[in-house]
Amino acid sequence: MTDIDAIAGAIDEVRSGFAHGVVRAVSDRETQLRQLRRMLVEQESVFASALRSDLGKSALEAYSTEIGYTIGEIDHTLRHIRAWTQPQRVKLPLHLRPGSARILQEPLGTVLVIAPWNYPLQLLIAPLVPALTAGNTAVLKPSEVSSATAAAIAEQIPRYLDERAVRVVTGGVPETTELLSHAWDHIFYTGNGTVGRIVMRAAADHLTPVTLELGGKSPVIVTDSADVEVSARRVAWGKFVNAGQTCVAPDYVLVQDHLHDRFVDAVRSSLRRFYGADPAASADYGRIINERHHARLTALLDAGGFDEVAVGGDHDVTSRYLAPTVLTGVDPAAAVMDEEIFGPILPVIAYRDLDEAIGFVNARPKPLALYVFADRATAVDRVLTHTSAGGVTVNHTLLHLAVNDLPFGGVGASGMGAYHGEAGFRVFSHAKPVLHRPTKPDPGLAYPPYSALKQKVLRKLL
Ligand code: NAD
């Protein structure tokens, strides 16, 4: 854990790194990005075993959702960095000619990235990529909850990156509170909304802009034209990957009433195919991050408010295991429908017509993601037009976040700002407009003393 008294010094180092231009030249930014890539490739097994220890992540998920995913983001960035950083020419209106106008992409300065524990590598490094791409220096604050990954990151980053450009500060609330008391040029926070408010309040003291990547109850709507088996398999995958601890995981399912039983059966058989008869014995099924979250999730089951545990329900606190669980006959007022579940519990609720499903979604805070399963385009259009969500995947789950060129972020209660690909570069850049005029000619038209003739000419030009 970083000594609190050392935090101010670490910030000064990267501030001075920015002032000395350590990542000012695009070639220096590329060097840091390539080093970051090298770290992920060379230390894959170190990060994979940390992720297994924190979350029971399988090697495949560690690669696809964290290490490989982040390498892909770096590669995409390296392909586009020269284009993104180019000044853009802007056409001048007649009355402002002669001259030229451009938009320069200016780094913001020194930024703070705060990450949560559920994808502890991806959610710390993926924002660092655009921060460096835009020419900023940064302090990274991994989540203390995923302690093995935080330790691996704190050890590896200084071995690969310029310490004047990137520093890692480890620790929990006291260390983050200290970090937040300093002035930053941007704060990029991923985590829950309660801490999001703390971050935004602290940022307000320094007028620091923030990006807040939060969560929420992301709904799935399975409409009457959906392919039930495919929908069930894709929902089961998106829900139970990382044992449901995914910000864009389907939180609950609204299914057309006549498809309800078939859908639940199909989820049950998908889970059997994924994890066998006993998911506790499957190397591919993750674990709950800690006992506190395990207790929170089992309390949701104990609180009731549903007719049946249709699948799973068994748990064991010593191994932090909670079976993939499906609940049916769920009362909208049940505890499980209150907050984001953020674990492997899937409530399924039947609806009579699509308007009812849309109304159900709209009666709740705007979610981070929404999934609609439909073969009929009109149903998809209706859902897209009449609901709001951070992002949408149609006929699958989670995957919109894997498209580099789709901005990823929330709306309303699920967050503000978006990143990935070029959107991330824009977050960490100031688009600086520059108008350049030659000193000659310098007609007196716009200068006092004003006259009727000047006014007439100006009115014609403007
Ligand atoms: P967490 O407990 O690790 O907290 C996130 C960060 O905030 C950590 O670095 C932690 O040290 C810091 N923190 C915690 N309490 C603090 C305090 N009082 N003051 C200052 N800093 C503090 O993770 P979490 O919040 O439990 O993460 C889960 C949440 O994050 C879920 O709601 C999930 O949906 C959301 N999430 C969102 C995204 C996204 O991309 N939008 C991604 C992953 C998770």
Short mmCIF file of C-alpha atoms and ligand atoms in Angstrom, two decimals:
data_model
loop_
_atom_site.label_atom_id
_atom_site.label_comp_id
_atom_site.label_asym_id
_atom_site.label_seq_id
_atom_site.Cartn_x
_atom_site.Cartn_y
_atom_site.Cartn_z
CA MET A 1 0.00 0.00 0.00
CA THR A 2 1.31 3.46 -0.85
CA ASP A 3 2.29 5.52 2.19
CA ILE A 4 -0.21 8.42 2.38
CA ASP A 5 2.64 10.86 2.96
CA ALA A 6 4.24 9.74 -0.32
CA ILE A 7 1.17 10.47 -2.45
CA ALA A 8 1.74 14.21 -2.91
CA GLY A 9 5.31 13.48 -4.04
CA ALA A 10 4.11 10.90 -6.58
CA ILE A 11 1.65 13.42 -8.01
CA ASP A 12 4.40 16.06 -8.22
CA GLU A 13 6.58 13.62 -10.18
CA VAL A 14 4.01 13.08 -12.91
CA ARG A 15 3.03 16.76 -12.91
CA SER A 16 6.64 17.65 -13.47
CA GLY A 17 6.81 14.89 -16.10
CA PHE A 18 3.98 16.61 -17.94
CA ALA A 19 5.64 20.02 -17.60
CA HIS A 20 8.85 18.56 -19.01
CA GLY A 21 6.96 17.07 -21.93
CA VAL A 22 7.74 13.37 -21.35
CA VAL A 23 4.76 12.37 -23.49
CA ARG A 24 4.37 15.57 -25.46
CA ALA A 25 5.71 14.17 -28.76
CA VAL A 26 3.42 11.64 -30.40
CA SER A 27 6.39 9.31 -30.82
CA ASP A 28 6.92 9.34 -27.02
CA ARG A 29 3.27 8.47 -26.49
CA GLU A 30 3.64 5.59 -28.95
CA THR A 31 6.68 4.35 -27.05
CA GLN A 32 4.71 4.26 -23.79
CA LEU A 33 1.79 2.49 -25.48
CA ARG A 34 4.13 -0.13 -26.96
CA GLN A 35 5.70 -0.62 -23.55
CA LEU A 36 2.26 -1.08 -22.03
CA ARG A 37 1.53 -3.69 -24.69
CA ARG A 38 4.85 -5.41 -23.96
CA MET A 39 3.98 -5.53 -20.29
CA LEU A 40 0.64 -7.20 -21.00
CA VAL A 41 2.22 -9.75 -23.34
CA GLU A 42 5.27 -10.58 -21.22
CA GLN A 43 3.43 -10.61 -17.90
CA GLU A 44 0.26 -12.36 -19.09
CA SER A 45 0.75 -15.27 -16.70
CA VAL A 46 1.41 -12.92 -13.74
CA PHE A 47 -1.82 -11.01 -14.40
CA ALA A 48 -3.80 -14.18 -15.18
CA SER A 49 -2.83 -15.78 -11.88
CA ALA A 50 -3.63 -12.57 -9.96
CA LEU A 51 -7.05 -12.50 -11.62
CA ARG A 52 -7.61 -16.13 -10.76
CA SER A 53 -6.71 -15.46 -7.15
CA ASP A 54 -8.99 -12.40 -6.92
CA LEU A 55 -12.00 -13.59 -8.91
CA GLY A 56 -11.42 -17.24 -9.84
CA LYS A 57 -11.17 -16.07 -13.44
CA SER A 58 -10.42 -18.77 -16.00
CA ALA A 59 -7.36 -18.21 -18.20
CA LEU A 60 -9.65 -17.73 -21.21
CA GLU A 61 -11.74 -15.04 -19.51
CA ALA A 62 -8.63 -13.37 -18.08
CA TYR A 63 -7.33 -13.10 -21.63
CA SER A 64 -10.52 -12.29 -23.52
CA THR A 65 -12.00 -9.76 -21.08
CA GLU A 66 -8.89 -8.19 -19.58
CA ILE A 67 -5.42 -8.81 -21.04
CA GLY A 68 -6.27 -9.49 -24.69
CA TYR A 69 -9.06 -6.95 -24.66
CA THR A 70 -6.66 -4.23 -23.52
CA ILE A 71 -4.00 -5.27 -26.05
CA GLY A 72 -6.69 -4.89 -28.73
CA GLU A 73 -7.46 -1.36 -27.51
CA ILE A 74 -3.75 -0.48 -27.66
CA ASP A 75 -3.39 -1.91 -31.17
CA HIS A 76 -6.44 -0.02 -32.39
CA THR A 77 -5.03 3.15 -30.84
CA LEU A 78 -1.58 2.70 -32.36
CA ARG A 79 -3.23 2.36 -35.77
CA HIS A 80 -5.11 5.65 -35.35
CA ILE A 81 -3.03 7.87 -33.05
CA ARG A 82 -1.44 9.82 -35.90
CA ALA A 83 -4.83 10.62 -37.43
CA TRP A 84 -6.48 11.50 -34.11
CA THR A 85 -3.69 13.86 -33.07
CA GLN A 86 -3.63 15.71 -36.41
CA PRO A 87 -4.87 19.31 -36.31
CA GLN A 88 -8.19 19.63 -38.14
CA ARG A 89 -8.59 22.46 -40.63
CA VAL A 90 -11.81 24.44 -40.42
CA LYS A 91 -13.23 26.57 -43.27
CA LEU A 92 -13.41 30.29 -42.59
CA PRO A 93 -16.53 32.33 -43.37
CA LEU A 94 -15.99 35.02 -45.94
CA HIS A 95 -15.99 37.96 -43.51
CA LEU A 96 -13.17 36.42 -41.47
CA ARG A 97 -10.86 35.87 -44.40
CA PRO A 98 -7.98 36.05 -45.06
CA GLY A 99 -6.72 33.65 -42.41
CA SER A 100 -6.84 30.03 -41.36
CA ALA A 101 -8.57 28.10 -38.61
CA ARG A 102 -7.61 24.80 -37.01
CA ILE A 103 -8.56 22.65 -34.05
CA LEU A 104 -5.53 21.45 -32.10
CA GLN A 105 -5.80 18.43 -29.82
CA GLU A 106 -4.16 19.50 -26.59
CA PRO A 107 -3.44 17.17 -23.65
CA LEU A 108 -5.26 18.12 -20.45
CA GLY A 109 -2.27 17.64 -18.14
CA THR A 110 -2.11 15.16 -15.28
CA VAL A 111 -5.06 12.87 -14.77
CA LEU A 112 -6.28 10.44 -12.12
CA VAL A 113 -7.74 7.04 -13.03
CA ILE A 114 -9.64 5.17 -10.30
CA ALA A 115 -10.70 1.61 -11.04
CA PRO A 116 -12.99 -1.00 -9.43
CA TRP A 117 -12.33 -4.65 -8.70
CA ASN A 118 -14.49 -6.58 -11.16
CA TYR A 119 -12.26 -6.22 -14.24
CA PRO A 120 -9.39 -4.80 -12.24
CA LEU A 121 -6.79 -4.83 -15.01
CA GLN A 122 -8.94 -3.78 -17.96
CA LEU A 123 -10.70 -0.96 -16.15
CA LEU A 124 -7.44 0.60 -15.00
CA ILE A 125 -5.38 0.17 -18.17
CA ALA A 126 -8.08 0.80 -20.80
CA PRO A 127 -8.52 4.43 -19.60
CA LEU A 128 -4.73 4.85 -19.35
CA VAL A 129 -4.43 4.08 -23.07
CA PRO A 130 -6.36 7.19 -24.22
CA ALA A 131 -4.86 9.28 -21.41
CA LEU A 132 -1.35 8.58 -22.76
CA THR A 133 -2.50 8.76 -26.39
CA ALA A 134 -3.70 12.30 -25.77
CA GLY A 135 -0.34 13.20 -24.15
CA ASN A 136 -1.28 13.25 -20.47
CA THR A 137 0.62 11.92 -17.52
CA ALA A 138 -1.36 9.88 -15.01
CA VAL A 139 -1.74 8.43 -11.56
CA LEU A 140 -3.47 5.05 -11.46
CA LYS A 141 -5.45 3.90 -8.42
CA PRO A 142 -6.35 0.21 -8.69
CA SER A 143 -9.05 -1.20 -6.44
CA GLU A 144 -7.81 -2.48 -3.09
CA VAL A 145 -10.61 -5.05 -3.17
CA SER A 146 -8.88 -7.03 -5.96
CA SER A 147 -5.64 -6.97 -4.01
CA ALA A 148 -3.63 -9.54 -6.00
CA THR A 149 -4.19 -7.69 -9.29
CA ALA A 150 -3.47 -4.33 -7.63
CA ALA A 151 -0.15 -5.70 -6.34
CA ALA A 152 0.77 -7.11 -9.77
CA ILE A 153 -0.02 -3.79 -11.47
CA ALA A 154 1.94 -1.79 -8.88
CA GLU A 155 4.92 -4.06 -9.44
CA GLN A 156 4.84 -4.25 -13.25
CA ILE A 157 3.92 -0.71 -14.35
CA PRO A 158 7.18 0.89 -13.10
CA ARG A 159 9.18 -1.85 -14.87
CA TYR A 160 7.75 -0.90 -18.26
CA LEU A 161 6.55 2.71 -18.21
CA ASP A 162 8.35 5.99 -17.64
CA GLU A 163 7.84 6.83 -13.95
CA ARG A 164 7.64 10.50 -14.86
CA ALA A 165 4.57 9.63 -16.98
CA VAL A 166 2.67 7.07 -14.94
CA ARG A 167 2.55 6.29 -11.22
CA VAL A 168 0.51 3.71 -9.38
CA VAL A 169 -0.90 4.53 -5.96
CA THR A 170 -2.36 1.55 -4.08
CA GLY A 171 -4.68 1.58 -1.10
CA GLY A 172 -8.30 2.08 -0.16
CA VAL A 173 -10.50 4.90 1.08
CA PRO A 174 -7.83 6.96 2.95
CA GLU A 175 -5.42 6.86 -0.01
CA THR A 176 -8.18 7.67 -2.53
CA THR A 177 -9.42 10.49 -0.31
CA GLU A 178 -5.91 11.92 -0.25
CA LEU A 179 -5.64 11.61 -4.04
CA LEU A 180 -9.00 13.35 -4.44
CA SER A 181 -7.92 16.28 -2.28
CA HIS A 182 -5.41 17.30 -4.99
CA ALA A 183 -6.11 19.30 -8.13
CA TRP A 184 -6.24 17.20 -11.31
CA ASP A 185 -6.82 18.02 -14.94
CA HIS A 186 -9.31 15.17 -15.25
CA ILE A 187 -10.60 12.38 -13.05
CA PHE A 188 -11.70 9.15 -14.68
CA TYR A 189 -13.63 7.03 -12.19
CA THR A 190 -15.17 3.60 -12.70
CA GLY A 191 -17.24 2.08 -9.89
CA ASN A 192 -20.47 2.50 -8.00
CA GLY A 193 -22.60 5.63 -7.96
CA THR A 194 -22.21 6.33 -4.25
CA VAL A 195 -18.45 6.74 -4.60
CA GLY A 196 -19.08 8.45 -7.94
CA ARG A 197 -20.82 11.22 -6.01
CA ILE A 198 -17.86 11.47 -3.60
CA VAL A 199 -15.50 11.78 -6.56
CA MET A 200 -17.63 14.44 -8.23
CA ARG A 201 -17.92 16.46 -5.02
CA ALA A 202 -14.16 16.40 -4.51
CA ALA A 203 -13.60 17.32 -8.15
CA ALA A 204 -15.96 20.29 -7.81
CA ASP A 205 -13.58 21.92 -5.32
CA HIS A 206 -10.97 22.22 -8.06
CA LEU A 207 -13.40 22.53 -11.00
CA THR A 208 -11.92 19.29 -12.31
CA PRO A 209 -13.86 17.62 -15.12
CA VAL A 210 -14.88 14.02 -14.45
CA THR A 211 -15.81 10.94 -16.37
CA LEU A 212 -17.98 8.64 -14.28
CA GLU A 213 -18.37 5.07 -15.49
CA LEU A 214 -21.05 3.72 -13.17
CA GLY A 215 -23.44 0.79 -13.12
CA GLY A 216 -27.14 0.11 -12.84
CA LYS A 217 -29.76 -2.51 -13.50
CA SER A 218 -29.26 -3.40 -17.17
CA PRO A 219 -32.43 -5.03 -18.51
CA VAL A 220 -32.94 -7.67 -21.16
CA ILE A 221 -36.16 -7.65 -23.16
CA VAL A 222 -36.97 -10.93 -24.89
CA THR A 223 -39.74 -10.10 -27.34
CA ASP A 224 -42.20 -12.46 -29.01
CA SER A 225 -40.13 -12.58 -32.22
CA ALA A 226 -36.93 -13.63 -30.39
CA ASP A 227 -35.15 -16.90 -30.99
CA VAL A 228 -35.68 -18.26 -27.48
CA GLU A 229 -32.82 -20.78 -27.38
CA VAL A 230 -30.22 -18.36 -28.76
CA SER A 231 -31.47 -15.56 -26.50
CA ALA A 232 -31.26 -17.80 -23.44
CA ARG A 233 -27.73 -18.95 -24.25
CA ARG A 234 -26.49 -15.41 -24.89
CA VAL A 235 -28.16 -14.04 -21.76
CA ALA A 236 -26.73 -16.91 -19.69
CA TRP A 237 -23.26 -16.21 -21.05
CA GLY A 238 -23.42 -12.43 -20.48
CA LYS A 239 -24.93 -12.83 -17.04
CA PHE A 240 -22.69 -15.51 -15.58
CA VAL A 241 -19.33 -14.55 -17.07
CA ASN A 242 -17.18 -13.38 -14.12
CA ALA A 243 -19.94 -14.76 -11.85
CA GLY A 244 -22.23 -11.87 -12.77
CA GLN A 245 -19.78 -9.23 -11.58
CA THR A 246 -19.86 -7.27 -14.82
CA CYS A 247 -21.07 -3.67 -15.05
CA VAL A 248 -23.00 -4.40 -18.27
CA ALA A 249 -24.22 -7.84 -17.20
CA PRO A 250 -27.91 -8.45 -17.81
CA ASP A 251 -29.39 -7.60 -14.42
CA TYR A 252 -32.90 -8.96 -15.04
CA VAL A 253 -34.91 -10.37 -17.92
CA LEU A 254 -38.32 -9.26 -19.11
CA VAL A 255 -39.74 -11.98 -21.31
CA GLN A 256 -42.97 -12.16 -23.29
CA ASP A 257 -45.27 -14.25 -21.10
CA HIS A 258 -45.91 -17.11 -23.53
CA LEU A 259 -42.14 -17.62 -23.96
CA HIS A 260 -41.37 -17.49 -20.23
CA ASP A 261 -41.17 -21.20 -19.43
CA ARG A 262 -39.27 -22.09 -22.59
CA PHE A 263 -36.81 -19.29 -21.87
CA VAL A 264 -36.16 -20.43 -18.30
CA ASP A 265 -35.71 -24.05 -19.46
CA ALA A 266 -33.30 -22.91 -22.15
CA VAL A 267 -31.23 -20.89 -19.64
CA ARG A 268 -31.12 -23.97 -17.40
CA SER A 269 -29.83 -26.20 -20.19
CA SER A 270 -27.32 -23.58 -21.38
CA LEU A 271 -25.91 -23.39 -17.85
CA ARG A 272 -25.61 -27.16 -17.71
CA ARG A 273 -23.69 -27.14 -20.99
CA PHE A 274 -21.45 -24.26 -19.83
CA TYR A 275 -20.60 -25.40 -16.31
CA GLY A 276 -21.80 -29.03 -16.00
CA ALA A 277 -24.10 -30.44 -13.34
CA ASP A 278 -22.03 -28.87 -10.55
CA PRO A 279 -20.75 -25.36 -11.46
CA ALA A 280 -18.67 -25.40 -8.25
CA ALA A 281 -16.46 -28.00 -9.90
CA SER A 282 -16.10 -26.07 -13.18
CA ALA A 283 -12.79 -24.30 -13.80
CA ASP A 284 -14.70 -21.88 -16.02
CA TYR A 285 -17.02 -20.48 -13.37
CA GLY A 286 -15.76 -17.56 -11.25
CA ARG A 287 -16.06 -16.70 -7.58
CA ILE A 288 -17.51 -13.75 -5.67
CA ILE A 289 -14.82 -11.18 -4.94
CA ASN A 290 -15.07 -11.33 -1.13
CA GLU A 291 -17.18 -12.43 1.82
CA ARG A 292 -18.90 -9.06 2.13
CA HIS A 293 -20.25 -9.23 -1.41
CA HIS A 294 -21.08 -12.93 -0.91
CA ALA A 295 -23.18 -12.00 2.14
CA ARG A 296 -24.84 -9.14 0.23
CA LEU A 297 -25.88 -11.51 -2.56
CA THR A 298 -27.13 -14.34 -0.36
CA ALA A 299 -29.13 -11.75 1.63
CA LEU A 300 -30.94 -10.88 -1.62
CA LEU A 301 -31.96 -14.54 -1.91
CA ASP A 302 -32.95 -14.72 1.76
CA ALA A 303 -35.09 -11.58 1.41
CA GLY A 304 -37.44 -13.44 -0.97
CA GLY A 305 -40.06 -11.64 -3.03
CA PHE A 306 -40.08 -14.34 -5.75
CA ASP A 307 -41.95 -17.60 -6.29
CA GLU A 308 -39.18 -19.96 -7.17
CA VAL A 309 -35.43 -20.50 -7.40
CA ALA A 310 -35.68 -22.10 -10.84
CA VAL A 311 -31.94 -22.78 -11.15
CA GLY A 312 -29.08 -22.81 -8.62
CA GLY A 313 -29.39 -20.97 -5.33
CA ASP A 314 -26.73 -23.00 -3.50
CA HIS A 315 -23.72 -21.22 -2.05
CA ASP A 316 -20.68 -21.64 0.13
CA VAL A 317 -19.05 -18.69 1.82
CA THR A 318 -15.67 -20.30 2.49
CA SER A 319 -15.01 -20.78 -1.24
CA ARG A 320 -16.95 -17.57 -2.10
CA TYR A 321 -19.13 -19.70 -4.37
CA LEU A 322 -22.62 -18.75 -5.44
CA ALA A 323 -24.22 -20.97 -8.08
CA PRO A 324 -25.60 -19.47 -11.27
CA THR A 325 -29.10 -18.71 -10.02
CA VAL A 326 -32.34 -17.96 -11.85
CA LEU A 327 -35.40 -16.62 -10.02
CA THR A 328 -38.95 -16.70 -11.40
CA GLY A 329 -42.19 -15.09 -10.30
CA VAL A 330 -40.24 -12.08 -9.12
CA ASP A 331 -42.15 -9.24 -7.49
CA PRO A 332 -40.93 -5.88 -8.87
CA ALA A 333 -40.78 -4.73 -5.23
CA ALA A 334 -38.44 -7.61 -4.22
CA ALA A 335 -35.04 -6.72 -2.74
CA VAL A 336 -33.37 -8.28 -5.77
CA MET A 337 -35.09 -5.70 -8.00
CA ASP A 338 -33.95 -2.77 -5.90
CA GLU A 339 -30.23 -2.24 -6.50
CA GLU A 340 -27.87 -3.48 -9.20
CA ILE A 341 -27.38 -7.20 -8.40
CA PHE A 342 -23.73 -7.42 -9.51
CA GLY A 343 -23.60 -11.17 -8.97
CA PRO A 344 -24.87 -14.45 -10.46
CA ILE A 345 -28.59 -14.02 -9.72
CA LEU A 346 -30.96 -13.56 -12.66
CA PRO A 347 -34.57 -12.53 -12.00
CA VAL A 348 -36.93 -13.38 -14.86
CA ILE A 349 -40.20 -11.46 -15.13
CA ALA A 350 -42.98 -12.15 -17.64
CA TYR A 351 -44.70 -9.29 -19.46
CA ARG A 352 -47.88 -9.19 -21.53
CA ASP A 353 -47.04 -6.63 -24.21
CA LEU A 354 -44.00 -4.65 -25.25
CA ASP A 355 -45.36 -1.37 -23.90
CA GLU A 356 -45.48 -2.93 -20.45
CA ALA A 357 -41.83 -3.99 -20.75
CA ILE A 358 -40.82 -0.53 -21.97
CA GLY A 359 -42.75 1.07 -19.11
CA PHE A 360 -40.99 -1.20 -16.62
CA VAL A 361 -37.56 -0.09 -17.87
CA ASN A 362 -38.55 3.57 -17.95
CA ALA A 363 -39.85 3.47 -14.37
CA ARG A 364 -36.26 2.85 -13.20
CA PRO A 365 -33.01 4.86 -13.43
CA LYS A 366 -31.36 4.86 -16.84
CA PRO A 367 -29.28 1.66 -17.15
CA LEU A 368 -25.71 1.28 -18.40
CA ALA A 369 -26.78 -1.29 -20.99
CA LEU A 370 -29.95 -2.63 -22.50
CA TYR A 371 -30.43 -5.82 -24.49
CA VAL A 372 -33.28 -6.55 -26.79
CA PHE A 373 -33.86 -9.89 -28.48
CA ALA A 374 -36.10 -9.70 -31.52
CA ASP A 375 -36.13 -10.83 -35.12
CA ARG A 376 -38.71 -8.18 -35.97
CA ALA A 377 -37.13 -4.81 -36.73
CA THR A 378 -40.20 -2.86 -35.58
CA ALA A 379 -39.86 -4.27 -32.05
CA VAL A 380 -36.18 -3.32 -31.94
CA ASP A 381 -37.00 0.18 -33.18
CA ARG A 382 -39.73 0.61 -30.59
CA VAL A 383 -37.41 -0.34 -27.75
CA LEU A 384 -34.59 1.85 -29.08
CA THR A 385 -36.88 4.84 -29.56
CA HIS A 386 -38.78 4.62 -26.30
CA THR A 387 -36.03 3.73 -23.79
CA SER A 388 -32.72 5.27 -22.77
CA ALA A 389 -29.53 3.35 -21.89
CA GLY A 390 -25.77 3.89 -21.95
CA GLY A 391 -25.43 1.37 -24.80
CA VAL A 392 -27.33 -1.40 -26.52
CA THR A 393 -26.62 -4.78 -28.06
CA VAL A 394 -29.42 -6.29 -30.10
CA ASN A 395 -29.68 -10.10 -30.06
CA HIS A 396 -26.63 -10.57 -27.83
CA THR A 397 -25.22 -9.30 -24.55
CA LEU A 398 -22.11 -7.31 -23.49
CA LEU A 399 -20.59 -7.12 -26.97
CA HIS A 400 -21.21 -3.47 -27.84
CA LEU A 401 -18.42 -2.61 -25.41
CA ALA A 402 -15.95 -4.66 -27.43
CA VAL A 403 -16.34 -2.51 -30.56
CA ASN A 404 -13.42 -0.07 -30.42
CA ASP A 405 -15.19 2.65 -32.35
CA LEU A 406 -18.39 2.60 -30.27
CA PRO A 407 -18.20 5.08 -27.37
CA PHE A 408 -18.74 3.21 -24.11
CA GLY A 409 -20.34 4.94 -21.13
CA GLY A 410 -23.51 5.55 -19.17
CA VAL A 411 -26.34 8.05 -19.24
CA GLY A 412 -28.17 9.55 -16.27
CA ALA A 413 -27.58 7.43 -13.17
CA SER A 414 -25.30 5.03 -15.07
CA GLY A 415 -22.63 7.65 -15.66
CA MET A 416 -21.35 10.58 -17.68
CA GLY A 417 -18.82 10.62 -20.49
CA ALA A 418 -17.71 7.75 -22.70
CA TYR A 419 -14.47 6.18 -23.86
CA HIS A 420 -12.94 3.42 -26.01
CA GLY A 421 -11.25 4.20 -29.32
CA GLU A 422 -11.43 7.78 -30.51
CA ALA A 423 -14.07 8.69 -27.87
CA GLY A 424 -11.43 7.99 -25.19
CA PHE A 425 -8.89 10.18 -26.95
CA ARG A 426 -11.43 13.02 -26.97
CA VAL A 427 -12.10 12.61 -23.21
CA PHE A 428 -8.46 13.25 -22.40
CA SER A 429 -7.92 16.04 -24.96
CA HIS A 430 -8.90 19.67 -25.11
CA ALA A 431 -10.03 20.54 -28.63
CA LYS A 432 -8.33 23.92 -28.87
CA PRO A 433 -9.65 26.20 -31.61
CA VAL A 434 -7.05 28.45 -33.17
CA LEU A 435 -7.78 31.26 -35.61
CA HIS A 436 -4.74 32.66 -37.34
CA ARG A 437 -4.96 35.97 -39.17
CA PRO A 438 -2.29 37.70 -41.16
CA THR A 439 -1.42 41.20 -39.94
CA LYS A 440 -2.12 42.59 -43.38
CA PRO A 441 -4.55 43.71 -44.65
CA ASP A 442 -6.20 45.36 -41.66
CA PRO A 443 -9.27 47.19 -42.96
CA GLY A 444 -10.89 49.65 -40.58
CA LEU A 445 -14.38 48.33 -41.19
CA ALA A 446 -14.91 46.70 -37.79
CA TYR A 447 -13.19 49.40 -35.76
CA PRO A 448 -14.75 52.56 -34.31
CA PRO A 449 -15.69 55.18 -35.16
CA TYR A 450 -18.71 53.36 -36.61
CA SER A 451 -20.64 54.88 -39.45
CA ALA A 452 -23.81 54.15 -41.36
CA LEU A 453 -21.73 52.99 -44.32
CA LYS A 454 -19.67 50.57 -42.18
CA GLN A 455 -22.89 49.19 -40.73
CA LYS A 456 -24.37 48.68 -44.19
CA VAL A 457 -21.28 46.82 -45.44
CA LEU A 458 -21.06 44.69 -42.29
CA ARG A 459 -24.72 43.70 -42.55
CA LYS A 460 -24.07 42.48 -46.08
CA LEU A 461 -21.04 40.43 -45.03
CA LEU A 462 -22.34 38.76 -41.88
P1 NAD B 1 -14.67 -0.59 -5.61
O1 NAD B 1 -15.24 -0.91 -4.27
O2 NAD B 1 -13.36 -1.18 -5.99
O3 NAD B 1 -14.61 0.99 -5.71
C1 NAD B 1 -14.13 1.65 -6.86
C2 NAD B 1 -12.96 2.55 -6.48
O4 NAD B 1 -13.42 3.56 -5.63
C3 NAD B 1 -11.83 1.81 -5.80
O5 NAD B 1 -10.60 2.18 -6.39
C4 NAD B 1 -11.94 2.27 -4.36
O6 NAD B 1 -10.69 2.36 -3.72
C5 NAD B 1 -12.55 3.66 -4.50
N1 NAD B 1 -13.34 4.00 -3.31
C6 NAD B 1 -14.17 3.18 -2.63
N2 NAD B 1 -14.75 3.86 -1.61
C7 NAD B 1 -14.28 5.13 -1.66
C8 NAD B 1 -14.52 6.31 -0.89
N3 NAD B 1 -15.35 6.31 0.15
N4 NAD B 1 -13.87 7.43 -1.25
C9 NAD B 1 -13.04 7.44 -2.29
N5 NAD B 1 -12.78 6.35 -3.06
C10 NAD B 1 -13.38 5.22 -2.76
O7 NAD B 1 -15.66 -1.02 -6.75
P2 NAD B 1 -17.24 -0.93 -6.81
O8 NAD B 1 -17.69 0.48 -6.74
O9 NAD B 1 -17.85 -1.93 -5.89
O10 NAD B 1 -17.44 -1.46 -8.30
C11 NAD B 1 -18.60 -2.02 -8.71
C12 NAD B 1 -19.49 -0.98 -9.37
O11 NAD B 1 -18.82 -0.42 -10.49
C13 NAD B 1 -20.77 -1.55 -9.92
O12 NAD B 1 -21.81 -0.64 -9.68
C14 NAD B 1 -20.51 -1.64 -11.40
O13 NAD B 1 -21.65 -1.63 -12.22
C15 NAD B 1 -19.64 -0.46 -11.62
N6 NAD B 1 -18.81 -0.66 -12.78
C16 NAD B 1 -18.98 0.16 -13.85
C17 NAD B 1 -18.22 -0.04 -14.98
C18 NAD B 1 -18.36 0.83 -16.19
O14 NAD B 1 -17.52 0.72 -17.07
N7 NAD B 1 -19.37 1.69 -16.28
C19 NAD B 1 -17.29 -1.07 -15.01
C20 NAD B 1 -17.14 -1.87 -13.90
C21 NAD B 1 -17.90 -1.65 -12.78
#
